[in-house]
PDB file of C-alpha atoms in Angstrom:
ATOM      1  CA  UNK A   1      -9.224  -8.227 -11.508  1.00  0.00           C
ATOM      2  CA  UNK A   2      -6.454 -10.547 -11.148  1.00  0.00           C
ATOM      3  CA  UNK A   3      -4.122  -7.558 -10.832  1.00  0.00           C
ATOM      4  CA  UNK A   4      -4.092  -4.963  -8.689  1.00  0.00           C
ATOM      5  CA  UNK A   5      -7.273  -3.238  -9.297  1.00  0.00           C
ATOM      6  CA  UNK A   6      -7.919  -0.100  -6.675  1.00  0.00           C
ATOM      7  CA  UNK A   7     -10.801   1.400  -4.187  1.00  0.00           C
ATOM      8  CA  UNK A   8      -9.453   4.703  -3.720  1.00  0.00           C
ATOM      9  CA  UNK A   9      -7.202   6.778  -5.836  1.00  0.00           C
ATOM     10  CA  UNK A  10      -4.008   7.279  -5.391  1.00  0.00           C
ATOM     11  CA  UNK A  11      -2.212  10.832  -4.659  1.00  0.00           C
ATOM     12  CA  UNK A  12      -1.996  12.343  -8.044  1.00  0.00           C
ATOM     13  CA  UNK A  13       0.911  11.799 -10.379  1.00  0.00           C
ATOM     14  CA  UNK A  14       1.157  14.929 -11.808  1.00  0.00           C
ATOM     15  CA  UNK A  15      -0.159  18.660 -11.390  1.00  0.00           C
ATOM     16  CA  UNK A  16      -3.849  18.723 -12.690  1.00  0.00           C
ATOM     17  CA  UNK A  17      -4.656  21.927 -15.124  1.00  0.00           C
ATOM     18  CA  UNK A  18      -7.886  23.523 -13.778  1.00  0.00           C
ATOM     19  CA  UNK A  19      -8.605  25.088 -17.335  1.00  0.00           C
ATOM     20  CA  UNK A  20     -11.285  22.991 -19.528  1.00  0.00           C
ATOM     21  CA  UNK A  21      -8.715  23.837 -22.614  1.00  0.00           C
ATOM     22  CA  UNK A  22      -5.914  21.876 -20.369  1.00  0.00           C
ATOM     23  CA  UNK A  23      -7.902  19.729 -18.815  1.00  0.00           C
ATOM     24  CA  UNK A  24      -9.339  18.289 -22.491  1.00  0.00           C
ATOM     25  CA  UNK A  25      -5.173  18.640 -23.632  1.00  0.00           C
ATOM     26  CA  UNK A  26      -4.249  16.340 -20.787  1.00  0.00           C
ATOM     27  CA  UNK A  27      -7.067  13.422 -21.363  1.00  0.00           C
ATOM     28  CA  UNK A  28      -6.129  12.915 -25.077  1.00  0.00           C
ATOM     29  CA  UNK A  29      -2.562  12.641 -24.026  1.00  0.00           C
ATOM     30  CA  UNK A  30      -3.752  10.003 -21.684  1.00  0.00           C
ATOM     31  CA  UNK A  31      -5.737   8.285 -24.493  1.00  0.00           C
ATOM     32  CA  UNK A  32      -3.100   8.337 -26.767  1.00  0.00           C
ATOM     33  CA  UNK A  33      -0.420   6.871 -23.915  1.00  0.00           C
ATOM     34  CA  UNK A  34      -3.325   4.387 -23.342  1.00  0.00           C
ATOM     35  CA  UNK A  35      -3.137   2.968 -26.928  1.00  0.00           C
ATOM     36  CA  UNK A  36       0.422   3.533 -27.699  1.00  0.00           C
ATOM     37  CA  UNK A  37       1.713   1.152 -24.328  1.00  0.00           C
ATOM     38  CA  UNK A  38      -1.229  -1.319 -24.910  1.00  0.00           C
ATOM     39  CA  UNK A  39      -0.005  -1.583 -29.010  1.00  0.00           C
ATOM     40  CA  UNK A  40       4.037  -1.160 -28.192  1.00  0.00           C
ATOM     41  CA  UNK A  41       4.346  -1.507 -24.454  1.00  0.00           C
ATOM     42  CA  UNK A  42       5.875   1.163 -21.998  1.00  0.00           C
ATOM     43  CA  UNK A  43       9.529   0.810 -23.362  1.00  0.00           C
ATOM     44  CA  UNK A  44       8.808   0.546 -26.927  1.00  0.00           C
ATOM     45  CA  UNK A  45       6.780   3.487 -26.662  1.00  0.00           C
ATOM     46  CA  UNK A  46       8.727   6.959 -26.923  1.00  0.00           C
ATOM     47  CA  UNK A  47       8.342  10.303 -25.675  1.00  0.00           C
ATOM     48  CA  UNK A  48       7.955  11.440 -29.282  1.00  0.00           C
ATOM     49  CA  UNK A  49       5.806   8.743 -30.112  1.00  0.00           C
ATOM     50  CA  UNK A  50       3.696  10.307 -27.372  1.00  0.00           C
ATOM     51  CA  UNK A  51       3.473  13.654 -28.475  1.00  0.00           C
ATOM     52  CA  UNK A  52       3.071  12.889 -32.151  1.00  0.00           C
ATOM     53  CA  UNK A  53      -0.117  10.952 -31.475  1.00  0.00           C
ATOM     54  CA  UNK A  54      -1.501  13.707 -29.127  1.00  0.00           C
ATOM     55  CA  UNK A  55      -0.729  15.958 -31.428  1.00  0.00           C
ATOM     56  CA  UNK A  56       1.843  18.114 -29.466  1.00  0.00           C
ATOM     57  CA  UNK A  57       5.570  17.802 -29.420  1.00  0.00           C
ATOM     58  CA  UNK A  58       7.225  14.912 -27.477  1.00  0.00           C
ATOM     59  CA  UNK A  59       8.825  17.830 -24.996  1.00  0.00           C
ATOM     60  CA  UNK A  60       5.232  19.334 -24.788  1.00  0.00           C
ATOM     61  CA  UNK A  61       4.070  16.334 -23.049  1.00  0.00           C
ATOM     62  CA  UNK A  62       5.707  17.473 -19.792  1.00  0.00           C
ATOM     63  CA  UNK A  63       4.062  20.508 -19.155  1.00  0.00           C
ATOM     64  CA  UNK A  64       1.174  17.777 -17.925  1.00  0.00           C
ATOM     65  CA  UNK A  65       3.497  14.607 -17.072  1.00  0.00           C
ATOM     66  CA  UNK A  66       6.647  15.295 -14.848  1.00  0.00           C
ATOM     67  CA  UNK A  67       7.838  12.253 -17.147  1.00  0.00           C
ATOM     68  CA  UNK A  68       6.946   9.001 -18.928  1.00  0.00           C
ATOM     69  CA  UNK A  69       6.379   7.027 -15.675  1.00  0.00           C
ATOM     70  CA  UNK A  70       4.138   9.668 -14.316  1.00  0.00           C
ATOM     71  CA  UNK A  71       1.914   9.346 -17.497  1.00  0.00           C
ATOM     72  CA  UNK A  72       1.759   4.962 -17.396  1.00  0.00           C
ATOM     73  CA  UNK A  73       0.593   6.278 -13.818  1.00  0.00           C
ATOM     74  CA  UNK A  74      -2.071   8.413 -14.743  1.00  0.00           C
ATOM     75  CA  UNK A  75      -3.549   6.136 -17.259  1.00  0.00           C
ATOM     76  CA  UNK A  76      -3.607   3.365 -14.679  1.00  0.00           C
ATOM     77  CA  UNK A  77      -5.748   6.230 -11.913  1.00  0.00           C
ATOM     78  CA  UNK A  78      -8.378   6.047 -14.145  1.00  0.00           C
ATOM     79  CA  UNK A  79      -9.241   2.985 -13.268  1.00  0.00           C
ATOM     80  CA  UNK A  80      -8.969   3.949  -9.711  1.00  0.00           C
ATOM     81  CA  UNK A  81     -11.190   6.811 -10.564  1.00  0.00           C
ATOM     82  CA  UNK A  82     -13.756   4.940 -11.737  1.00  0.00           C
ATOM     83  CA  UNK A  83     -13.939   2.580  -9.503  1.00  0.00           C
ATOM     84  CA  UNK A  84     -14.237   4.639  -6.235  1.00  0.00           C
ATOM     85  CA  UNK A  85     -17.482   6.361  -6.613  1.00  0.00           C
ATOM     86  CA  UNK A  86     -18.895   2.414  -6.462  1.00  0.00           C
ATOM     87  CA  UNK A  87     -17.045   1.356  -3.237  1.00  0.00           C
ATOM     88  CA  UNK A  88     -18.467   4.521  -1.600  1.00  0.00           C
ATOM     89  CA  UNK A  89     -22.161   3.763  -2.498  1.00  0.00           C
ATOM     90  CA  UNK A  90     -21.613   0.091  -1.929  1.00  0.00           C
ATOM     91  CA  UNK A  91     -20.681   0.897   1.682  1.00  0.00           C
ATOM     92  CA  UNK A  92     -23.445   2.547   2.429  1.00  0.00           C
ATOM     93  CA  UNK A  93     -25.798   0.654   1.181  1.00  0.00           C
ATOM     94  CA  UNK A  94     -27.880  -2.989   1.705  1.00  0.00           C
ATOM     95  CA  UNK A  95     -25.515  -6.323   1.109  1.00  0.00           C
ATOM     96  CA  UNK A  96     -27.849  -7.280  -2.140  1.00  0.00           C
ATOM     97  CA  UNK A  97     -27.702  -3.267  -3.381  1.00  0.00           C
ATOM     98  CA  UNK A  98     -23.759  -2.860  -2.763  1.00  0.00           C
ATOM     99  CA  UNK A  99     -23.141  -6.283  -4.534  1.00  0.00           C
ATOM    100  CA  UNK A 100     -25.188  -4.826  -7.470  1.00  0.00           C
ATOM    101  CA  UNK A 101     -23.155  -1.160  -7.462  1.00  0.00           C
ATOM    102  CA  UNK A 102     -19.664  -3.116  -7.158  1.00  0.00           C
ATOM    103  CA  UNK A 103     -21.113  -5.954 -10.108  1.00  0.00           C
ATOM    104  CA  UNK A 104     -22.015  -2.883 -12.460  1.00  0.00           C
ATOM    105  CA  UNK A 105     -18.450  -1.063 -11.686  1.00  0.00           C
ATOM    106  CA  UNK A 106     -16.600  -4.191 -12.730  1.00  0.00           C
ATOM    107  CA  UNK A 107     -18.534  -5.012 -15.648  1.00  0.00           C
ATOM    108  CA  UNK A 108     -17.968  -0.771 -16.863  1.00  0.00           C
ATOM    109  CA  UNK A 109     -14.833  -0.789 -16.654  1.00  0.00           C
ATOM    110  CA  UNK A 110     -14.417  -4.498 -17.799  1.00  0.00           C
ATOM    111  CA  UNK A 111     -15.895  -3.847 -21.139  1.00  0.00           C
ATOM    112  CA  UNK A 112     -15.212   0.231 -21.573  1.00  0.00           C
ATOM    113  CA  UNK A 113     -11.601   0.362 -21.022  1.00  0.00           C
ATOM    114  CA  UNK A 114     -10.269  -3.873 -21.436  1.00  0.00           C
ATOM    115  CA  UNK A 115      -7.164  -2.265 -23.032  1.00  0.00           C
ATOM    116  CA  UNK A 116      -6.287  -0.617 -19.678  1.00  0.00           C
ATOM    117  CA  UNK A 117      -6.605  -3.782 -17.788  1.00  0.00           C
ATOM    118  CA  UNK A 118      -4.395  -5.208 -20.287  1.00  0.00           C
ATOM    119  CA  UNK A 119      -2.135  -2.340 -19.062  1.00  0.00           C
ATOM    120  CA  UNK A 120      -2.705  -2.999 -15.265  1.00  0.00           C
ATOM    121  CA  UNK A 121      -1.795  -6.532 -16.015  1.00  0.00           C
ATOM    122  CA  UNK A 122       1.558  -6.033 -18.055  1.00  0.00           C
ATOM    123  CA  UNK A 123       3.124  -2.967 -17.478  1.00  0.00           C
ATOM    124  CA  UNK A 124       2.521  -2.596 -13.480  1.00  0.00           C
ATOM    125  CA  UNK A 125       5.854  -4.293 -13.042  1.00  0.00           C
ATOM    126  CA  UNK A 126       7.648  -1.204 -14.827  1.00  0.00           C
ATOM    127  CA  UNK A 127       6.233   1.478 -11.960  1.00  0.00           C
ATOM    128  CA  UNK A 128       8.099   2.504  -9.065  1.00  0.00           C
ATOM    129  CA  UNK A 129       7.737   0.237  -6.027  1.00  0.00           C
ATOM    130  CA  UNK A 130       5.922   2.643  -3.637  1.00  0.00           C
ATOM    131  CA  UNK A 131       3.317   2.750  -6.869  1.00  0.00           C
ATOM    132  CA  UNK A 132       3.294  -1.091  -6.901  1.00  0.00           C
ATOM    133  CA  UNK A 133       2.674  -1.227  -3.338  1.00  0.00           C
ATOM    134  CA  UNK A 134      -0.180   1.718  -3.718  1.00  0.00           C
ATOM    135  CA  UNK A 135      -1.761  -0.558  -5.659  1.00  0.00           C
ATOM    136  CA  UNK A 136      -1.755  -3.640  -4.188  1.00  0.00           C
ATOM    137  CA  UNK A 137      -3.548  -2.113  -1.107  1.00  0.00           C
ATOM    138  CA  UNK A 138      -6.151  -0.493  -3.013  1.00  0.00           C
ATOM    139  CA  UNK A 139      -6.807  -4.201  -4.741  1.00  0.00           C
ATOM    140  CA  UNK A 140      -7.160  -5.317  -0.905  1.00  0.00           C
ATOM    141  CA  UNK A 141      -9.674  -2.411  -0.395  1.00  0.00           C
ATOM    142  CA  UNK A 142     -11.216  -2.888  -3.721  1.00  0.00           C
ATOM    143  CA  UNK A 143     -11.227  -7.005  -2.864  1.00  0.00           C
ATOM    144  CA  UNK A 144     -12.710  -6.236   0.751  1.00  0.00           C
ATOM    145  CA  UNK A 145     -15.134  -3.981  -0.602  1.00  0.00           C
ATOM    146  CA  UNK A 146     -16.592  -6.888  -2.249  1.00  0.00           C
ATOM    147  CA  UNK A 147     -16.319  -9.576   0.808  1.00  0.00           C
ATOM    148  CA  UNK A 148     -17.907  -7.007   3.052  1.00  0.00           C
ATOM    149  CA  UNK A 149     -21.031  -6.674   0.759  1.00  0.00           C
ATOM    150  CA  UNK A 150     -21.201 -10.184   0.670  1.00  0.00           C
ATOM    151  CA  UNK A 151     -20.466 -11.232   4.442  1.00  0.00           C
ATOM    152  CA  UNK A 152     -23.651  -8.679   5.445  1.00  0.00           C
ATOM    153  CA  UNK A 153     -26.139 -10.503   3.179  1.00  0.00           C
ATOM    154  CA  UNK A 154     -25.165 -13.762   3.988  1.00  0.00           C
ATOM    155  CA  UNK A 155     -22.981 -13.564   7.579  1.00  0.00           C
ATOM    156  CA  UNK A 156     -22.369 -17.835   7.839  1.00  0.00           C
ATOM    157  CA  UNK A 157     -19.872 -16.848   4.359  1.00  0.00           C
ATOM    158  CA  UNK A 158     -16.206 -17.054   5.665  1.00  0.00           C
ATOM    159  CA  UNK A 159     -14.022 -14.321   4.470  1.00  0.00           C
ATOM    160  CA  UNK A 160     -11.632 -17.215   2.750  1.00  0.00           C
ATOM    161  CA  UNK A 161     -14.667 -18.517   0.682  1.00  0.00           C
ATOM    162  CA  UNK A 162     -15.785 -15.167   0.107  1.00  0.00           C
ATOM    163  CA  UNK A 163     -12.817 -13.781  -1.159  1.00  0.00           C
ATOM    164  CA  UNK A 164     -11.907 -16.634  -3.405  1.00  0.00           C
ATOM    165  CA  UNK A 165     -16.083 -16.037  -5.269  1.00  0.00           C
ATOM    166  CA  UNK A 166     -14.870 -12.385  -5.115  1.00  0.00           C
ATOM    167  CA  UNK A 167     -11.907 -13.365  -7.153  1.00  0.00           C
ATOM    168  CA  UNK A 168     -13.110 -16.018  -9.466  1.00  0.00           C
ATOM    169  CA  UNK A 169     -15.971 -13.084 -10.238  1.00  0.00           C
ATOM    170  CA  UNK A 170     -13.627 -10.342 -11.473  1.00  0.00           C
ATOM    171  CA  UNK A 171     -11.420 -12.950 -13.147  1.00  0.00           C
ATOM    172  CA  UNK A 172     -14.341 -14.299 -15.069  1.00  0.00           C
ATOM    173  CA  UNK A 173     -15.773 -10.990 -16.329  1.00  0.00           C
ATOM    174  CA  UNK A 174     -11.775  -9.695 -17.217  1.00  0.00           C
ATOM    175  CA  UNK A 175     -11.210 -12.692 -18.855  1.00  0.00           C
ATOM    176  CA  UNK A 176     -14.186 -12.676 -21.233  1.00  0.00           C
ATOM    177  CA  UNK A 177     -13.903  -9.086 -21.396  1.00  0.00           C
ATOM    178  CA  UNK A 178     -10.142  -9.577 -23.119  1.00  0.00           C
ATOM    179  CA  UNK A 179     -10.397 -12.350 -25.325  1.00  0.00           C
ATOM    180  CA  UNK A 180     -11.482 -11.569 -28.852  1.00  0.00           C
ATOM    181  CA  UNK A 181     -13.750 -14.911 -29.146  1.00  0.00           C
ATOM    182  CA  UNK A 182     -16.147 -13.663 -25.923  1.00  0.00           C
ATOM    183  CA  UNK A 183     -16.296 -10.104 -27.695  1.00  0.00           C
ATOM    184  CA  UNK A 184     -18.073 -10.787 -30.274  1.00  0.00           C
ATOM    185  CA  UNK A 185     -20.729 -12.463 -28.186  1.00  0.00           C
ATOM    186  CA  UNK A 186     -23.992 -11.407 -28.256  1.00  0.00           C
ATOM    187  CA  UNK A 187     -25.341  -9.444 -25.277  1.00  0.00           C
ATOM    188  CA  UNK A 188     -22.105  -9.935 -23.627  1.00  0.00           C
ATOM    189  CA  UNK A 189     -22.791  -7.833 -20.834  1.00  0.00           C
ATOM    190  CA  UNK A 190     -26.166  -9.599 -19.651  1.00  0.00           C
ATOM    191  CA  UNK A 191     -24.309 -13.216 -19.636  1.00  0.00           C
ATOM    192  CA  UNK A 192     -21.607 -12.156 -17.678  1.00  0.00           C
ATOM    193  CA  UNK A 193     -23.728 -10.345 -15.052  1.00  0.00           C
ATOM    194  CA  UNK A 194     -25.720 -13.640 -15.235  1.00  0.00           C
ATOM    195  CA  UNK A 195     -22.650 -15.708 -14.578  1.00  0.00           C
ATOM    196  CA  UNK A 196     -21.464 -13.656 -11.550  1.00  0.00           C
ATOM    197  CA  UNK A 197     -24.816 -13.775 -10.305  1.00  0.00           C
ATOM    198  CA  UNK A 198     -24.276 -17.669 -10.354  1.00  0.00           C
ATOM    199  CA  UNK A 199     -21.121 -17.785  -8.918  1.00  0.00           C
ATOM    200  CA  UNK A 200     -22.221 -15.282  -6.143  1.00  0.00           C
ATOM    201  CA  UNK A 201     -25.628 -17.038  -5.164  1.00  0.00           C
ATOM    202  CA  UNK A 202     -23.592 -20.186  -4.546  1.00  0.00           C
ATOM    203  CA  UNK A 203     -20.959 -18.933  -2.889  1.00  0.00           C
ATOM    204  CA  UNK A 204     -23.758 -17.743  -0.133  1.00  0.00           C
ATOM    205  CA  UNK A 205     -25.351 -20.488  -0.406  1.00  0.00           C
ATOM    206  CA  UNK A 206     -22.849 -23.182   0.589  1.00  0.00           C
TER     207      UNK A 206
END
């Protein structure tokens, strides 16, 4: 991603509820924050707006979200959440597997959840700075994970020229994966693995 993107998650931004009751509550508040900042943004969204659409009252909301920051934060960990369990495998295993594990991660979460890289895009800016900083570094780590993978296979790659495939790979897939036109594409997935293949192979190649 062109934006921050992460490799680990961050500390959490709010208490967790360890009841399945709570815990189901607290992801459809999250899905309804998800849709509600990508259709309105994060300041034309309101508290009530919030509640309404997750089907509690606006107030009720913070019994799961110290407040409406702390919810445009949680939305965004999901991403971090998903992409984690990939940089752990993809450490572990060989350069040509790990590139794999990372390619698959980015295309998931490319074309599951494209409205909350819209929302990693534009409403990042809104967050706290220590946030904003958070998540810079885990774009680094997410970003290195990538370079590592690729500097085992193929050790001659400099990290500059690494980096910059690594980069032209995520903005590729997050590209297509946003625009309307490439989504109705068929077999989306299989030409955009087929692209980054491209772009990978001759970026180890040079």
């Amino acid at each position: 991603m062109n934006e921050p993107a992460a490799a680990s998650v961050p500390a959490p931004t709010s208490g967790r509820t360890s009841t399945t009751r709570g815990q189901r509550r607290r992801e459809a508040v999250l899905d309804a924050a998800e849709q509600l900042f990508l259709e309105h943004g994060f300041h034309g969204t309101s508290v009530d707006d919030l509640g309404a659409a997750a089907g509690i009252t606006g107030p009720g909301l913070y019994r799961h979200f110290a407040s409406k920051d702390a919810l445009l934060m949680a939305v965004l960990d999901r991403i971090w959440e998903q992409l984690r369990p990939a940089i752990d495998r993809a450490a572990a295993q060989p350069p040509g597997e790990a590139v794999r594990t990372l390619l698959d991660a980015q295309l998931e979460l490319a074309l599951g959840q494209p409205s909350a890289l819209v929302l990693l895009v534009r409403e990042l800016r809104h967050l706290p700075a220590d946030y904003r900083r958070l998540a810079a570094r885990n774009h680094r780590r997410y970003v290195d994970a990538w370079v590592d993978a690729l500097r085992r296979g193929a050790p001659a790659l400099s990290d500059e020229d690494a980096r910059t495939a690594v980069l032209a790979v995520h903005g590729l897939i997050d590209s297509a994966a946003l625009n309307p036109e490439a989504q109705r594409v068929p077999q989306r997935r299989e030409l955009l693995r087929s692209l980054a293949d491209a772009v990978l192979d001759r970026a180890v190649a040079r």
